[in-house]
Amino acid sequence: MLTNLRGASPLSETMSDNTLERQRAERALIAKTSSLPHKNSGLRNYSDKNGNEVSKSLYRGRKTFAFWTLVCLLFVLAIGNLILTFTILAVLRLGHGLESMEFLPEHNAIKFFGDTNLDHVYKKDGLIESFKDVPMSINSESGAVVFNLQTRLSRSDTRLTVNASGVFVRGVNSFELTEPETGETVFSTSSAELTLSEAVNNLVAKQVSTKRISSPVDEDLLLRSDTSVHLQGAEGTHMESKTLHWSADQDIYLKSINGSIVLSGKEGVFIDVRYLPIAAPLTRTGGVGQFKVCVCMPQGKLFRVAVPSGQKVTCSHVNMTGDLNPCL
C-alpha cells in the first residue's frame, strides 16, 4: 500500500504558482475596472443655451476670461478718472491754493485776479464791485449780459439786459447811474431832463424817444447820421433856432399827416437851389436869365424851371414825359 504513494512533482508546483499569479492579476484588473465608473461619476457636465454639453474645464476658462475683462475695465476707469482730475486741477488752477481767486471770510467776499470766465453768478446782496483804482469790465462772447433780481424761487421780476442792440431795463420803477466818488447822479429815469456833462461831447444812439432836445443858447445843436435821420412827433414837430440849417446828400423830406408844414423865419426862408434838379422845358429857348422854383403836388418835391429873359414861364411849361419828369 505504501508503494502507491507519490510525492508532488516539480511540474505541478510550477503550474499552481502560475495559476495563483493569474488569479491575482485578474482580481486586480477587476478591482481597477470597477473603480473607474465610480471616479468618473464625480465629473458633472454643463450645458449651454443650445443644449450642448460643456465640460467643467471649458466653464473654468470662461470664468477666467470674465475676471480679466473686469480687471481691464477697472483699469480703464481708473485712467479716465485720473485724466479728469488733472483737467479739473488745470481749469481751476489748483496748486497750493487758487491762482485767480481768494476767499475773504472776514469780509464775506471773494476776490478775483485777472480774467474770470463764469456762466452764472448769484449774489444775495446784489452787489458786484471792483477795486477802487481798477475799473470792472463784464463781457459776453456772442451773447448778452443779463442781470436778474429774483424775488421768488425760479422767477425773475426785474431784468437788466445789455447786448449789441442796446441796454434794456424792465420791471423797475426807476433806474439811476451814479458817480461812485461824488455820489452825483449821472442818469436817472425819474428825472425829466438828461444833461450831458462837459466830458461828454457826443451822444450816439440808434433810436431816441424824448419830449425835447435842446442845447445852450451860445452853442450849436448838431444832429447827424451816416445814412438818414428821421424826426417824428406824435403831435407834431416844432423846431426853433436862431439859424436852422438842413443839409443832405440826396433829399430832405417833410411830411405832415393831420396838419400843415410851416417854414417861417424873421428874415425869411432861404433854400440853396444849386442842388435842385432843373426840369426840361417844352420848347427850346434862348439864354437863361433866371430860374423859378416849383413844387410837385402832392409829392412836395422842389425843382427849378429855366426862365429866359423877357419871357413868361410857369411851372406847367415843363416836359413831364418819361425820365424827364422832375417829380419822379
Tab-separated table of C-alpha atoms in Angstrom:
chain	number	residue	atom	x	y	z
A	1	MET	CA	0.000	0.000	0.000
A	2	LEU	CA	2.836	2.325	0.695
A	3	THR	CA	4.161	1.692	-2.750
A	4	ASN	CA	1.194	3.595	-4.312
A	5	LEU	CA	2.044	6.897	-2.540
A	6	ARG	CA	3.813	9.543	-4.663
A	7	GLY	CA	5.309	12.915	-3.815
A	8	ALA	CA	4.498	16.219	-5.519
A	9	SER	CA	6.186	16.672	-8.852
A	10	PRO	CA	8.081	19.877	-9.773
A	11	LEU	CA	5.840	20.476	-12.809
A	12	SER	CA	2.658	20.562	-10.762
A	13	GLU	CA	4.157	23.068	-8.345
A	14	THR	CA	5.081	25.396	-11.210
A	15	MET	CA	1.572	25.259	-12.694
A	16	SER	CA	-0.031	26.009	-9.352
A	17	ASP	CA	2.162	29.095	-8.880
A	18	ASN	CA	1.249	30.398	-12.349
A	19	THR	CA	-2.430	29.866	-11.632
A	20	LEU	CA	-2.229	31.845	-8.406
A	21	GLU	CA	-0.452	34.769	-10.082
A	22	ARG	CA	-3.006	34.802	-12.920
A	23	GLN	CA	-5.881	34.872	-10.447
A	24	ARG	CA	-4.295	37.737	-8.531
A	25	ALA	CA	-3.818	39.755	-11.764
A	26	GLU	CA	-7.440	39.170	-12.780
A	27	ARG	CA	-8.653	40.297	-9.360
A	28	ALA	CA	-6.560	43.497	-9.576
A	29	LEU	CA	-7.887	44.226	-13.085
A	30	ILE	CA	-11.467	43.686	-11.937
A	31	ALA	CA	-10.939	45.990	-8.951
A	32	LYS	CA	-9.393	48.710	-11.153
A	33	THR	CA	-12.151	48.415	-13.725
A	34	SER	CA	-14.874	48.647	-11.109
A	35	SER	CA	-13.332	51.803	-9.626
A	36	LEU	CA	-13.272	53.742	-12.937
A	37	PRO	CA	-17.052	54.362	-13.224
A	38	HIS	CA	-17.124	55.488	-9.621
A	39	LYS	CA	-14.345	58.023	-10.320
A	40	ASN	CA	-15.998	59.371	-13.475
A	41	SER	CA	-19.316	59.747	-11.715
A	42	GLY	CA	-17.837	62.721	-9.787
A	43	LEU	CA	-17.464	64.817	-13.003
A	44	ARG	CA	-20.526	66.944	-13.864
A	45	ASN	CA	-21.207	68.209	-17.343
A	46	TYR	CA	-22.720	71.689	-18.022
A	47	SER	CA	-24.992	72.663	-20.901
A	48	ASP	CA	-25.042	75.961	-22.791
A	49	LYS	CA	-28.147	77.758	-24.086
A	50	ASN	CA	-28.280	75.476	-27.153
A	51	GLY	CA	-28.305	72.324	-25.040
A	52	ASN	CA	-24.728	71.303	-25.890
A	53	GLU	CA	-22.745	69.770	-23.066
A	54	VAL	CA	-19.768	71.801	-21.908
A	55	SER	CA	-17.112	70.259	-19.755
A	56	LYS	CA	-16.044	71.731	-16.443
A	57	SER	CA	-12.649	72.772	-17.779
A	58	LEU	CA	-14.270	74.956	-20.504
A	59	TYR	CA	-16.526	76.610	-17.897
A	60	ARG	CA	-13.481	77.440	-15.810
A	61	GLY	CA	-11.904	79.096	-18.898
A	62	ARG	CA	-14.908	81.396	-19.297
A	63	LYS	CA	-14.715	82.482	-15.674
A	64	THR	CA	-11.046	83.375	-16.129
A	65	PHE	CA	-11.815	85.484	-19.238
A	66	ALA	CA	-14.589	87.384	-17.398
A	67	PHE	CA	-12.239	88.083	-14.490
A	68	TRP	CA	-9.518	89.619	-16.672
A	69	THR	CA	-12.121	91.604	-18.626
A	70	LEU	CA	-13.352	93.140	-15.362
A	71	VAL	CA	-9.770	93.937	-14.345
A	72	CYS	CA	-9.106	95.720	-17.666
A	73	LEU	CA	-12.361	97.693	-17.365
A	74	LEU	CA	-11.459	98.886	-13.870
A	75	PHE	CA	-8.022	99.894	-15.135
A	76	VAL	CA	-9.545	101.993	-17.947
A	77	LEU	CA	-11.931	103.690	-15.483
A	78	ALA	CA	-9.035	104.500	-13.177
A	79	ILE	CA	-7.065	106.103	-16.035
A	80	GLY	CA	-10.122	108.161	-17.082
A	81	ASN	CA	-10.681	109.338	-13.513
A	82	LEU	CA	-7.034	110.386	-13.280
A	83	ILE	CA	-7.261	112.405	-16.518
A	84	LEU	CA	-10.477	114.087	-15.312
A	85	THR	CA	-8.840	115.018	-12.010
A	86	PHE	CA	-5.853	116.633	-13.738
A	87	THR	CA	-8.224	118.513	-16.069
A	88	ILE	CA	-10.138	119.966	-13.107
A	89	LEU	CA	-6.875	120.977	-11.458
A	90	ALA	CA	-5.738	122.713	-14.654
A	91	VAL	CA	-9.040	124.575	-15.185
A	92	LEU	CA	-9.322	125.768	-11.579
A	93	ARG	CA	-5.562	126.393	-11.422
A	94	LEU	CA	-5.300	124.484	-8.192
A	95	GLY	CA	-1.913	124.034	-6.584
A	96	HIS	CA	-1.067	125.228	-3.124
A	97	GLY	CA	-4.149	127.447	-3.479
A	98	LEU	CA	-6.373	129.116	-6.101
A	99	GLU	CA	-4.315	131.174	-8.542
A	100	SER	CA	-7.104	133.567	-9.662
A	101	MET	CA	-9.349	133.529	-6.595
A	102	GLU	CA	-9.008	134.483	-2.951
A	103	PHE	CA	-11.602	133.944	-0.229
A	104	LEU	CA	-12.105	136.713	2.334
A	105	PRO	CA	-14.265	135.222	5.111
A	106	GLU	CA	-13.970	138.280	7.362
A	107	HIS	CA	-15.471	140.463	4.613
A	108	ASN	CA	-17.804	137.749	3.286
A	109	ALA	CA	-16.333	138.279	-0.178
A	110	ILE	CA	-14.373	136.583	-2.964
A	111	LYS	CA	-11.526	138.377	-4.735
A	112	PHE	CA	-10.808	137.540	-8.390
A	113	PHE	CA	-7.484	138.240	-10.106
A	114	GLY	CA	-7.203	138.740	-13.856
A	115	ASP	CA	-9.889	137.441	-16.216
A	116	THR	CA	-12.595	135.151	-14.858
A	117	ASN	CA	-14.952	133.125	-17.048
A	118	LEU	CA	-18.268	132.420	-15.313
A	119	ASP	CA	-21.601	131.308	-16.716
A	120	HIS	CA	-23.872	132.311	-13.831
A	121	VAL	CA	-23.128	134.430	-10.753
A	122	TYR	CA	-25.530	134.585	-7.794
A	123	LYS	CA	-25.212	137.373	-5.204
A	124	LYS	CA	-27.569	137.612	-2.246
A	125	ASP	CA	-26.960	141.329	-1.704
A	126	GLY	CA	-26.848	142.096	-5.447
A	127	LEU	CA	-23.538	143.975	-5.122
A	128	ILE	CA	-20.660	143.335	-7.570
A	129	GLU	CA	-17.630	145.589	-7.040
A	130	SER	CA	-14.066	146.022	-8.244
A	131	PHE	CA	-11.016	147.656	-6.715
A	132	LYS	CA	-11.146	151.397	-6.236
A	133	ASP	CA	-8.470	152.208	-8.808
A	134	VAL	CA	-9.276	149.372	-11.242
A	135	PRO	CA	-12.395	149.523	-13.446
A	136	MET	CA	-14.528	146.409	-13.763
A	137	SER	CA	-15.399	145.093	-17.207
A	138	ILE	CA	-18.115	142.480	-17.856
A	139	ASN	CA	-18.063	140.959	-21.344
A	140	SER	CA	-20.050	138.285	-23.127
A	141	GLU	CA	-18.972	136.456	-26.275
A	142	SER	CA	-21.733	136.186	-28.896
A	143	GLY	CA	-24.440	136.811	-26.330
A	144	ALA	CA	-25.979	139.240	-23.862
A	145	VAL	CA	-25.180	140.163	-20.270
A	146	VAL	CA	-28.337	139.747	-18.181
A	147	PHE	CA	-28.868	140.916	-14.588
A	148	ASN	CA	-31.875	139.364	-12.866
A	149	LEU	CA	-33.434	140.151	-9.493
A	150	GLN	CA	-35.247	137.091	-8.194
A	151	THR	CA	-37.815	137.855	-5.517
A	152	ARG	CA	-39.295	134.375	-5.674
A	153	LEU	CA	-37.924	130.957	-6.411
A	154	SER	CA	-37.310	130.403	-10.134
A	155	ARG	CA	-38.961	133.736	-11.011
A	156	SER	CA	-37.178	136.840	-12.304
A	157	ASP	CA	-39.197	140.012	-11.755
A	158	THR	CA	-36.526	142.552	-12.684
A	159	ARG	CA	-34.115	142.345	-15.578
A	160	LEU	CA	-31.294	144.455	-17.000
A	161	THR	CA	-30.116	143.262	-20.413
A	162	VAL	CA	-27.036	144.552	-22.224
A	163	ASN	CA	-26.457	143.298	-25.767
A	164	ALA	CA	-25.415	144.538	-29.188
A	165	SER	CA	-28.809	146.214	-29.731
A	166	GLY	CA	-28.655	148.366	-26.602
A	167	VAL	CA	-29.401	148.455	-22.878
A	168	PHE	CA	-32.880	147.334	-21.802
A	169	VAL	CA	-34.339	147.753	-18.308
A	170	ARG	CA	-37.618	146.033	-17.462
A	171	GLY	CA	-39.734	145.720	-14.348
A	172	VAL	CA	-38.304	148.696	-12.398
A	173	ASN	CA	-39.821	151.932	-11.175
A	174	SER	CA	-36.625	153.926	-11.715
A	175	PHE	CA	-33.075	153.387	-12.928
A	176	GLU	CA	-30.114	155.512	-11.845
A	177	LEU	CA	-26.432	155.755	-12.698
A	178	THR	CA	-24.351	157.490	-10.046
A	179	GLU	CA	-20.736	158.582	-9.765
A	180	PRO	CA	-19.169	156.398	-7.023
A	181	GLU	CA	-16.757	159.056	-5.735
A	182	THR	CA	-19.002	162.109	-5.643
A	183	GLY	CA	-22.373	160.347	-5.469
A	184	GLU	CA	-23.700	162.571	-8.263
A	185	THR	CA	-26.490	161.126	-10.388
A	186	VAL	CA	-25.309	160.801	-13.977
A	187	PHE	CA	-28.524	159.370	-15.394
A	188	SER	CA	-31.932	158.713	-13.892
A	189	THR	CA	-35.194	157.638	-15.480
A	190	SER	CA	-37.140	159.556	-12.847
A	191	SER	CA	-35.562	162.843	-13.961
A	192	ALA	CA	-37.331	164.828	-16.653
A	193	GLU	CA	-34.053	166.010	-18.197
A	194	LEU	CA	-30.811	164.354	-19.234
A	195	THR	CA	-27.901	166.767	-19.010
A	196	LEU	CA	-24.678	165.789	-20.721
A	197	SER	CA	-21.580	166.756	-18.798
A	198	GLU	CA	-18.686	168.670	-20.301
A	199	ALA	CA	-16.704	165.460	-20.745
A	200	VAL	CA	-19.443	164.019	-22.984
A	201	ASN	CA	-19.307	165.747	-26.354
A	202	ASN	CA	-21.299	163.267	-28.427
A	203	LEU	CA	-24.312	161.066	-27.761
A	204	VAL	CA	-24.515	158.128	-30.175
A	205	ALA	CA	-27.826	156.261	-30.295
A	206	LYS	CA	-29.768	154.281	-32.857
A	207	GLN	CA	-33.147	155.491	-31.577
A	208	VAL	CA	-34.012	158.181	-29.024
A	209	SER	CA	-37.500	158.753	-27.629
A	210	THR	CA	-37.770	162.049	-25.792
A	211	LYS	CA	-40.018	165.037	-25.405
A	212	ARG	CA	-37.452	167.745	-26.059
A	213	ILE	CA	-33.870	168.120	-27.308
A	214	SER	CA	-32.101	171.417	-26.701
A	215	SER	CA	-28.651	172.945	-26.428
A	216	PRO	CA	-27.351	176.042	-24.606
A	217	VAL	CA	-28.091	179.407	-26.195
A	218	ASP	CA	-24.479	180.061	-27.145
A	219	GLU	CA	-23.798	176.556	-28.536
A	220	ASP	CA	-24.938	174.677	-31.625
A	221	LEU	CA	-27.026	171.519	-31.654
A	222	LEU	CA	-25.910	169.096	-34.350
A	223	LEU	CA	-27.931	166.047	-35.427
A	224	ARG	CA	-26.023	163.903	-37.908
A	225	SER	CA	-26.303	160.436	-39.405
A	226	ASP	CA	-24.229	158.467	-41.898
A	227	THR	CA	-27.371	157.152	-43.616
A	228	SER	CA	-30.571	159.036	-42.737
A	229	VAL	CA	-32.227	160.971	-39.915
A	230	HIS	CA	-35.929	160.628	-39.087
A	231	LEU	CA	-37.580	163.184	-36.804
A	232	GLN	CA	-41.114	162.182	-35.887
A	233	GLY	CA	-43.535	163.607	-33.346
A	234	ALA	CA	-46.833	162.083	-32.258
A	235	GLU	CA	-48.456	165.539	-32.130
A	236	GLY	CA	-46.146	167.383	-34.474
A	237	THR	CA	-42.541	168.529	-34.530
A	238	HIS	CA	-41.543	172.077	-33.615
A	239	MET	CA	-38.038	173.374	-34.318
A	240	GLU	CA	-36.835	176.757	-33.150
A	241	SER	CA	-33.377	178.237	-33.517
A	242	LYS	CA	-31.540	181.395	-34.443
A	243	THR	CA	-30.328	179.645	-37.570
A	244	LEU	CA	-31.686	176.292	-38.683
A	245	HIS	CA	-29.526	174.614	-41.290
A	246	TRP	CA	-30.542	171.413	-43.092
A	247	SER	CA	-28.237	169.598	-45.495
A	248	ALA	CA	-28.443	166.177	-47.129
A	249	ASP	CA	-26.665	164.297	-49.881
A	250	GLN	CA	-29.965	163.373	-51.538
A	251	ASP	CA	-33.420	164.538	-50.402
A	252	ILE	CA	-34.925	166.378	-47.451
A	253	TYR	CA	-38.436	165.028	-46.969
A	254	LEU	CA	-41.085	166.873	-44.918
A	255	LYS	CA	-44.451	165.242	-44.297
A	256	SER	CA	-47.473	166.175	-42.208
A	257	ILE	CA	-50.413	163.810	-41.729
A	258	ASN	CA	-53.043	165.882	-39.911
A	259	GLY	CA	-51.739	169.431	-40.247
A	260	SER	CA	-49.578	171.592	-42.452
A	261	ILE	CA	-45.895	172.364	-42.869
A	262	VAL	CA	-44.925	175.912	-41.925
A	263	LEU	CA	-41.476	177.334	-42.647
A	264	SER	CA	-41.194	180.725	-41.015
A	265	GLY	CA	-38.199	182.956	-40.395
A	266	LYS	CA	-37.792	186.513	-39.174
A	267	GLU	CA	-35.556	187.317	-42.113
A	268	GLY	CA	-37.143	184.816	-44.487
A	269	VAL	CA	-36.550	181.227	-45.555
A	270	PHE	CA	-33.546	180.559	-47.757
A	271	ILE	CA	-33.072	177.472	-49.903
A	272	ASP	CA	-29.823	176.612	-51.639
A	273	VAL	CA	-31.146	175.960	-55.138
A	274	ARG	CA	-27.798	174.927	-56.575
A	275	TYR	CA	-28.583	171.276	-55.916
A	276	LEU	CA	-32.240	171.351	-57.029
A	277	PRO	CA	-32.941	169.477	-60.299
A	278	ILE	CA	-33.648	171.528	-63.434
A	279	ALA	CA	-36.727	170.494	-65.397
A	280	ALA	CA	-36.544	170.367	-69.186
A	281	PRO	CA	-38.767	172.950	-70.952
A	282	LEU	CA	-41.363	172.026	-73.548
A	283	THR	CA	-39.612	174.031	-76.256
A	284	ARG	CA	-36.088	175.181	-76.736
A	285	THR	CA	-35.459	178.694	-75.575
A	286	GLY	CA	-32.673	181.180	-75.805
A	287	GLY	CA	-30.430	182.370	-72.998
A	288	VAL	CA	-31.405	181.722	-69.402
A	289	GLY	CA	-31.707	184.786	-67.238
A	290	GLN	CA	-33.053	183.242	-64.038
A	291	PHE	CA	-34.847	180.221	-62.549
A	292	LYS	CA	-38.210	179.692	-60.938
A	293	VAL	CA	-38.715	177.213	-58.064
A	294	CYS	CA	-41.684	174.866	-58.463
A	295	VAL	CA	-43.259	172.255	-56.202
A	296	CYS	CA	-44.595	168.857	-57.251
A	297	MET	CA	-48.022	168.093	-55.832
A	298	PRO	CA	-48.771	166.080	-53.827
A	299	GLN	CA	-45.179	164.794	-53.543
A	300	GLY	CA	-43.854	168.185	-52.423
A	301	LYS	CA	-40.610	167.792	-54.356
A	302	LEU	CA	-38.842	171.007	-55.437
A	303	PHE	CA	-37.346	171.589	-58.858
A	304	ARG	CA	-36.189	174.517	-60.979
A	305	VAL	CA	-37.560	175.850	-64.253
A	306	ALA	CA	-35.411	177.984	-66.533
A	307	VAL	CA	-36.935	181.414	-67.270
A	308	PRO	CA	-35.426	183.095	-70.355
A	309	SER	CA	-35.042	186.841	-70.341
A	310	GLY	CA	-38.164	188.679	-71.447
A	311	GLN	CA	-40.419	185.587	-71.392
A	312	LYS	CA	-43.167	184.475	-69.071
A	313	VAL	CA	-42.777	180.861	-67.947
A	314	THR	CA	-44.909	178.954	-65.449
A	315	CYS	CA	-44.356	175.600	-63.744
A	316	SER	CA	-46.657	173.945	-66.285
A	317	HIS	CA	-44.178	174.632	-69.105
A	318	VAL	CA	-42.208	171.507	-68.201
A	319	ASN	CA	-41.661	168.281	-70.098
A	320	MET	CA	-43.312	165.626	-67.859
A	321	THR	CA	-42.772	162.623	-70.143
A	322	GLY	CA	-40.731	159.571	-69.151
A	323	ASP	CA	-37.455	160.095	-67.384
A	324	LEU	CA	-37.686	163.862	-67.895
A	325	ASN	CA	-40.438	164.131	-65.278
A	326	PRO	CA	-38.857	166.021	-62.317
A	327	CYS	CA	-41.477	164.723	-59.891
A	328	LEU	CA	-40.389	161.084	-60.232
